[in-house]
Coordinates of C-alpha atoms in Angstrom, one line a residue:
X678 CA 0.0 0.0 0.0
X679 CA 1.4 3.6 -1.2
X680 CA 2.5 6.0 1.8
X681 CA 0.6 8.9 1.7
X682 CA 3.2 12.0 1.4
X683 CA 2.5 15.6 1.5
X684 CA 4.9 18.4 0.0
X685 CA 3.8 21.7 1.8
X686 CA 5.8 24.4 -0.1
X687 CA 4.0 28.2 -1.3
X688 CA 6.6 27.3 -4.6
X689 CA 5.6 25.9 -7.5
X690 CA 8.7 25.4 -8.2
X691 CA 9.7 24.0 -5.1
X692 CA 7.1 21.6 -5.0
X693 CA 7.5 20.6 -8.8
X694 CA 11.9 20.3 -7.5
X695 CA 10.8 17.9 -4.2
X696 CA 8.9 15.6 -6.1
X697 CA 10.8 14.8 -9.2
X698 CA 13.6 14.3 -6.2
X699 CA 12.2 11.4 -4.6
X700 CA 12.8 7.7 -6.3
X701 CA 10.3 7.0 -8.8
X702 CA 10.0 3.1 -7.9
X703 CA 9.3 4.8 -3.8
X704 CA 5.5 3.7 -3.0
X705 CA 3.8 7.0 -2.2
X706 CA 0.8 8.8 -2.7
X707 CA 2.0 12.4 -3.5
X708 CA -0.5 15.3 -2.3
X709 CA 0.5 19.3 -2.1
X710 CA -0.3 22.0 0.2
X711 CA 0.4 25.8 -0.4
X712 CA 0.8 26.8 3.2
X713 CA 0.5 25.5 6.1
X714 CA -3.1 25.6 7.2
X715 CA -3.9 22.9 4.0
X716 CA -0.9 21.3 5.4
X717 CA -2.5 20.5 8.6
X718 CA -6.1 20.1 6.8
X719 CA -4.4 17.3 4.6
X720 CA -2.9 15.5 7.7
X721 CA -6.0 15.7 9.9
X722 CA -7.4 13.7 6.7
X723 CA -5.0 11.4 6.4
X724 CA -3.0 12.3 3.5
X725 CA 0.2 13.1 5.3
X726 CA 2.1 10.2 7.4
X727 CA 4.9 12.0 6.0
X728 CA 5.4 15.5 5.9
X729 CA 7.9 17.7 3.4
X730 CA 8.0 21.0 4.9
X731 CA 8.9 24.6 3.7
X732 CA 9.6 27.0 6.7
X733 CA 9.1 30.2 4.9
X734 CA 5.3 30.8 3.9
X735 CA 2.1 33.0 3.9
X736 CA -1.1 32.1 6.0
X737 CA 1.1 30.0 8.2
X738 CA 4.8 29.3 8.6
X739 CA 7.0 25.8 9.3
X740 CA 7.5 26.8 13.0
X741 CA 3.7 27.3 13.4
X742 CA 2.9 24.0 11.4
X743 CA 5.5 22.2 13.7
X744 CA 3.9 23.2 16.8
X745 CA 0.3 22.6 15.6
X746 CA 1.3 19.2 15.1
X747 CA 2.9 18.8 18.3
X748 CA -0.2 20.5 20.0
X749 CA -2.4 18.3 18.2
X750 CA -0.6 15.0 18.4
X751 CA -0.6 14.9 14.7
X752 CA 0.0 11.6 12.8
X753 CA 3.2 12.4 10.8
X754 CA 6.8 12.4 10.2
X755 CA 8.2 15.7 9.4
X756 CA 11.5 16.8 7.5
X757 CA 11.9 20.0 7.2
X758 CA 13.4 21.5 3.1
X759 CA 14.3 25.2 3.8
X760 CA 15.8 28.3 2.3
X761 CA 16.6 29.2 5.7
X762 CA 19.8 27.6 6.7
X763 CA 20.7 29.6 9.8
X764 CA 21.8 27.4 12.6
X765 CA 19.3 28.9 14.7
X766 CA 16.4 27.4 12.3
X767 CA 17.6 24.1 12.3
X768 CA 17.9 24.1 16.1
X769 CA 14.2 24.9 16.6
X770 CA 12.8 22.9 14.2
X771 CA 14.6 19.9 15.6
X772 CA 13.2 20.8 19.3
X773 CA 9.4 21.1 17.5
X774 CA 9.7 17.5 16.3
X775 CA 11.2 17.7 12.8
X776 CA 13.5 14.6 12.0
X777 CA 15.8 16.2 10.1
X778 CA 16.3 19.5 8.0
X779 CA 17.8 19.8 4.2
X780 CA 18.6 23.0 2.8
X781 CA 17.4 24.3 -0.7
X782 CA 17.5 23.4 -3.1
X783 CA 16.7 20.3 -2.2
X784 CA 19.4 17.5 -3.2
X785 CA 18.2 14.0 -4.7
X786 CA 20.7 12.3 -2.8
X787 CA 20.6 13.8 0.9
X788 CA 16.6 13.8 0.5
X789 CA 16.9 9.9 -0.1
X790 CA 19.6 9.2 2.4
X791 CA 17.5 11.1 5.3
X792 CA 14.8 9.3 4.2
X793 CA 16.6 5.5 4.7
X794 CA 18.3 6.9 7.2
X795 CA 15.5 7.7 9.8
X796 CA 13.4 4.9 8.8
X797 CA 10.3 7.2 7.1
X798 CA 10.9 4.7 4.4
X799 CA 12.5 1.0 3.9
X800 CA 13.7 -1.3 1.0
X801 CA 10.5 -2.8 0.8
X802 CA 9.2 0.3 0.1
X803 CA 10.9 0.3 -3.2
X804 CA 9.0 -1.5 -5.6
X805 CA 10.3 -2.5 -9.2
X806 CA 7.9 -0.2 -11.2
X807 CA 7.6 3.3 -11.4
X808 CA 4.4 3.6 -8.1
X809 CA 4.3 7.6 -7.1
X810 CA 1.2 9.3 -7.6
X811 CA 0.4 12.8 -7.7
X812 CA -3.4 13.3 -6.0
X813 CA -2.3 17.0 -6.5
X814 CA -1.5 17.4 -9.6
X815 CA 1.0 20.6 -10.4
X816 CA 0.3 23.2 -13.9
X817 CA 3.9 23.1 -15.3
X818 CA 2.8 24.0 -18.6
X819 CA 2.9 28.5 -17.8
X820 CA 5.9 29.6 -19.2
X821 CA 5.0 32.6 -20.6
X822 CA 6.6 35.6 -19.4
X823 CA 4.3 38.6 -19.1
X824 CA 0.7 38.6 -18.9
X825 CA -1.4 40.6 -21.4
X826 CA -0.9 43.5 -19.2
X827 CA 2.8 43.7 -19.3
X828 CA 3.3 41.9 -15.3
X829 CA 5.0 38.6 -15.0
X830 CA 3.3 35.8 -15.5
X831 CA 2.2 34.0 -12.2
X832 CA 4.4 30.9 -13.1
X833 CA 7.8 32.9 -13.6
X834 CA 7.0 35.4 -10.4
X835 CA 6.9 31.8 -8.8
X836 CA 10.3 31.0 -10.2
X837 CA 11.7 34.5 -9.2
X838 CA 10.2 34.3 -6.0
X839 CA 11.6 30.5 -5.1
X840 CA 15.2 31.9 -6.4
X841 CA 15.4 35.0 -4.1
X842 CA 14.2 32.9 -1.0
X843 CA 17.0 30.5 -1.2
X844 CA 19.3 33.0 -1.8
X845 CA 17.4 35.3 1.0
X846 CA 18.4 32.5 3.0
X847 CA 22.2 32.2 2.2
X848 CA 22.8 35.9 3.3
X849 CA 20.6 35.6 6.4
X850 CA 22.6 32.5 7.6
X851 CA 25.9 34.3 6.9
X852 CA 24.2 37.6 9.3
X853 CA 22.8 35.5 11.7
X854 CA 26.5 33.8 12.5
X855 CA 27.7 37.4 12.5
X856 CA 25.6 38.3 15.0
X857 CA 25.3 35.5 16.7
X858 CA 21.4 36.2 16.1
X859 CA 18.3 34.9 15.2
X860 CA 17.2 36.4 11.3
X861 CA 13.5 36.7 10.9
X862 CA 13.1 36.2 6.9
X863 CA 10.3 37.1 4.9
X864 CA 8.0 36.1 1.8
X865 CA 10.2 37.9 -1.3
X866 CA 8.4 40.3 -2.9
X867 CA 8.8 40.0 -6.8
X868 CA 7.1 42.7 -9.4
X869 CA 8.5 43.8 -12.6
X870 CA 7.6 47.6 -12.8
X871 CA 8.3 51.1 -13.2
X872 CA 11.4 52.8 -11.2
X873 CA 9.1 55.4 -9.9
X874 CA 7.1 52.9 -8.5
X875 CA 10.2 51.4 -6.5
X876 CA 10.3 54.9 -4.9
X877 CA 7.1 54.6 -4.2
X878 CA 7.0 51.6 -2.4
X879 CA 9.8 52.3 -0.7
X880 CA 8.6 55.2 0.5
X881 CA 5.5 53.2 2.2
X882 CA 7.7 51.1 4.1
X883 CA 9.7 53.3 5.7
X884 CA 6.9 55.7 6.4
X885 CA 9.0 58.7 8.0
X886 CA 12.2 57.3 9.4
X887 CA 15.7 58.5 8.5
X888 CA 17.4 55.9 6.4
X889 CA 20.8 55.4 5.4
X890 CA 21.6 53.5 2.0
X891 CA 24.6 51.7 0.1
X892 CA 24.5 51.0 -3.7
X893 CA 26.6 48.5 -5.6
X894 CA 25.9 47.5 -9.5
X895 CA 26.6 44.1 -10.4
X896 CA 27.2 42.4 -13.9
X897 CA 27.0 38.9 -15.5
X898 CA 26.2 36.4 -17.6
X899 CA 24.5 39.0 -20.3
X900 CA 22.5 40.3 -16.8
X901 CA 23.2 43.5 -15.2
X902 CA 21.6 45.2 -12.0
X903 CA 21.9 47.4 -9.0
X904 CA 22.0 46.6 -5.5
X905 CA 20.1 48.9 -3.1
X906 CA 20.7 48.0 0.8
X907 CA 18.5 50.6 3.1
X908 CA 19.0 50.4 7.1
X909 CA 16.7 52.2 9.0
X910 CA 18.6 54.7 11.8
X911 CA 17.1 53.7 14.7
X912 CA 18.9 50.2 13.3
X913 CA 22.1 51.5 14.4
X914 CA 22.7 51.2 18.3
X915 CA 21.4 47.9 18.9
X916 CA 23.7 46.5 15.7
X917 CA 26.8 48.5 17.4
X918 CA 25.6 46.7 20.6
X919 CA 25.7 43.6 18.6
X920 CA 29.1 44.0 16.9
X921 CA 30.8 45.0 20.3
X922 CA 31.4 48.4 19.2
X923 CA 32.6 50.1 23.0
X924 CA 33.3 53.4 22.1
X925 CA 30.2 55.0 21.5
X926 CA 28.3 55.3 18.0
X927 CA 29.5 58.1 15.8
X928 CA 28.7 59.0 12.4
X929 CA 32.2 56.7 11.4
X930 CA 31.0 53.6 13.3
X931 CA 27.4 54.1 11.5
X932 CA 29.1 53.8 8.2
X933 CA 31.7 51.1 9.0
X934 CA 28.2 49.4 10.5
X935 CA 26.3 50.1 7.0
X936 CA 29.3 48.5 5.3
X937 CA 29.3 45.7 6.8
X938 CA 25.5 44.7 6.7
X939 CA 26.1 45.7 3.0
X940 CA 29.3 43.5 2.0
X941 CA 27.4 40.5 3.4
X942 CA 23.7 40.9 2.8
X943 CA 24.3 42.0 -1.1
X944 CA 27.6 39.8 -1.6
X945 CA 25.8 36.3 -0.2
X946 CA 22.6 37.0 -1.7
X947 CA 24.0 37.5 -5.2
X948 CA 26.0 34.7 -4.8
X949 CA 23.0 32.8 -3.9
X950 CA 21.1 33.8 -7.2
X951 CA 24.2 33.1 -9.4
X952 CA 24.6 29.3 -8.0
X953 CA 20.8 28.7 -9.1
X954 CA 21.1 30.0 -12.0
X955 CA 24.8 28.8 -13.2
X956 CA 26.9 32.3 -13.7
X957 CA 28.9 34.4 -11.9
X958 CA 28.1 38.3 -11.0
X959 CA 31.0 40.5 -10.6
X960 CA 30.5 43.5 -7.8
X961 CA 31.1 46.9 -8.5
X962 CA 32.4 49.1 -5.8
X963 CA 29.8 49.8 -3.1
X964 CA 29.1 53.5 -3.1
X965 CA 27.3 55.6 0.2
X966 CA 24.1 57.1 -1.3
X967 CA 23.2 59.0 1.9
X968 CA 23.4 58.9 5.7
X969 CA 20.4 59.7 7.9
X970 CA 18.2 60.7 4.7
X971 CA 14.6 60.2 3.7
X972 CA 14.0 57.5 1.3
X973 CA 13.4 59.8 -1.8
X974 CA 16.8 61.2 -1.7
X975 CA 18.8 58.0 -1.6
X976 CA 18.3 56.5 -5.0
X977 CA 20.9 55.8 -7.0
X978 CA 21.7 58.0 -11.1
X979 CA 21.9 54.6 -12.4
X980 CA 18.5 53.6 -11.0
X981 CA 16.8 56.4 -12.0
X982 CA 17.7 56.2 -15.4
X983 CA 16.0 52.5 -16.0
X984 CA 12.5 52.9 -16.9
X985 CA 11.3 49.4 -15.9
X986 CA 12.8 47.1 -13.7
X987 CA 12.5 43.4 -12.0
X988 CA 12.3 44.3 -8.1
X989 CA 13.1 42.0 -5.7
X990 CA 12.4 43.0 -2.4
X991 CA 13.0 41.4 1.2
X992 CA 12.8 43.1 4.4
X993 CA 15.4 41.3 7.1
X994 CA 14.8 41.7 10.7
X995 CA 16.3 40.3 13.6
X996 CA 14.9 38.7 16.8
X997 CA 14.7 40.7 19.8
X998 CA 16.4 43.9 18.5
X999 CA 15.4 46.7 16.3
X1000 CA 17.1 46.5 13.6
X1001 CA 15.5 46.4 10.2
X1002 CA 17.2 46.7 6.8
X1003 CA 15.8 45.8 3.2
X1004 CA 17.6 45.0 0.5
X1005 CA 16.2 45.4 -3.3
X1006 CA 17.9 43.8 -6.4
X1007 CA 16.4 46.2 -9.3
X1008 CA 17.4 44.2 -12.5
X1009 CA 17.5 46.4 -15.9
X1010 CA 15.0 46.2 -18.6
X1011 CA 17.2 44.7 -21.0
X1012 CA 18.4 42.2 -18.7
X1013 CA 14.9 40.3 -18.7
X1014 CA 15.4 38.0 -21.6
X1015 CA 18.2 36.5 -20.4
X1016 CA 17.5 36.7 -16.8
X1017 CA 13.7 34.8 -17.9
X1018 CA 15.6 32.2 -20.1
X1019 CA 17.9 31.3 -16.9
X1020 CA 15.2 31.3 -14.3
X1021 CA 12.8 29.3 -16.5
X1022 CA 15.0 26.6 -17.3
X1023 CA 15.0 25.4 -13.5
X1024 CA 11.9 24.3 -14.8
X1025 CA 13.0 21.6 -17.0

């Protein structure tokens, strides 16, 4: 009898990656969820002895998933597949009942092993025909790039949006053992649209704090872009307190502060895209656009002279302190035919 297995990931792509990872002679009965309140509908109902789970969704998150089914003395084995790799993550997942953890993107080979290894599945679970089933079944077949009004397509934002949040959650793990902290990472937020309207949206978030700013272009693989890191002001004391600055906070430590959220925030998350996507971006020189500005003053000549851009968005925080930055990747125009051909062949 097939093993009923649920894959709870809000990523197509994910989901679509998890699945063709496990062994095709495995006897399972595949089902998704989007979240995590259809993940807990499809255990109660008996469709998840053994659970797949994301960390980072809408609606409701891995952690609150994990301790719903503690709570509710849920039927089901759980590994956790994450973006979020900090060593903090991995530490509460295992203390809310998760088996194991495997980093994005998911491997075929460490999936498997955990699998044998914890005894969710054993050789007689392997049959010698092709058994998984998909109750679920995923619409691979979107790959067009912009809707009739000029937006992404829902199937490539999906792509985008899976690619920033395993690369959201390389930087994050590099800033979290920095710090010695626990990052709180977010839902990316994708949209391909006007530069005025970055301003725009900026300007929302960060309402009317004082904001200081760092720019750096990057470059590669036909693909070009500018890197826009934006820490609010009141960040600034608890992240001295953080890196044991003991002389007091002047407008020098501020900057060397800025810095060095910048160098590893921008550096780690571009090197998280370019791994996905196979090419390397080379780094211009980060350049100060402004200390203890408004948000309408701090962006960059280059920025405003794209008309449209792809704008990836995601707002780090960290646990217990205030201190918020967000960092925005603002892709050029005439970068998006490339960029779409590399991000839609993870796909294949």
């Amino acid at each position: 009898m097939a093993t009923p297995l649920l894959i709870c990931d809000d990523s197509s792509l994910a989901r679509k990656q998890i699945a063709r990872s496990l062994p095709e002679n495995l006897a399972v009965d595949i089902s998704f969820a989007t979240h995590g309140g259809e993940a807990l509908d499809a255990i109660r109902a008996g469709k998840g002895d053994v659970l797949l789970l994301d960390l980072n969704m809408p609606v409701m998150d891995g952690y609150q998933v994990l301790e719903a089914i503690q709570r509710e003395d849920l039927p089901t084995m759980v590994i956790v597949i994450s973006g979020d790799i900090q060593p903090s993550a991995y530490q509460r997942v295992k203390k809310l009942g998760a088996l194991d953890f495997i980093k994005k993107p998911v491997s075929q080979t460490t999936l498997n092993h955990v699998l044998l290894q914890y005894g969710v599945f054993s050789d007689s679970d392997f049959i010698e025909e092709s058994f998984s089933t998909v109750t679920a079944t995923e619409n691979i077949s979107d790959v067009q790039t912009l809707n009739a009004s000029g937006e992404l397509s829902a199937r490539l934002r999906d792509c985008y949006q899976e690619v920033a949040n395993v690369a959201m959650g390389r930087a994050g793990d590099l800033l979290a053992r920095l710090l010695n902290v626990f990052v709180m990472l977010p839902v990316p937020n994708v949209n391909y649209i006007a530069v005025s309207e970055v301003s725009m949206a900026l300007n929302a978030i960060e309402a009317d704090e004082s904001i200081s700013g760092v720019c750096q272009g990057f470059i590669g693989g036909g693909i070009s872009g500018e890197a826009l890191l934006i820490l609010n002001d009141s960040s600034f004391l608890d992240l001295a307190a953080l890196m044991n600055y003991s002389e007091g906070v002047d407008e020098q430590a501020e900057l060397e502060l800025l810095m060095d959220v910048a160098n590893v925030l921008i550096g780690a998350c571009l090197g998280g895209m370019s791994e996905q996507l196979k090419f390397k971006f080379s780094q211009g020189h980060p350049v100060v656009l402004g200390q203890h500005y408004h948000i309408s003053d701090l962006m960059d000549d280059n920025i405003k002279t794209m008309q449209k851009t792809l704008a990836i968005e995601i707002s780090y925080g960290i646990e217990g302190h205030a201190i918020k930055c967000d960092l925005l990747l603002l892709f050029t125009e005439k970068s998006m035919q490339k960029l779409n051909e590399k991000v839609l062949h993870l796909l294949d």
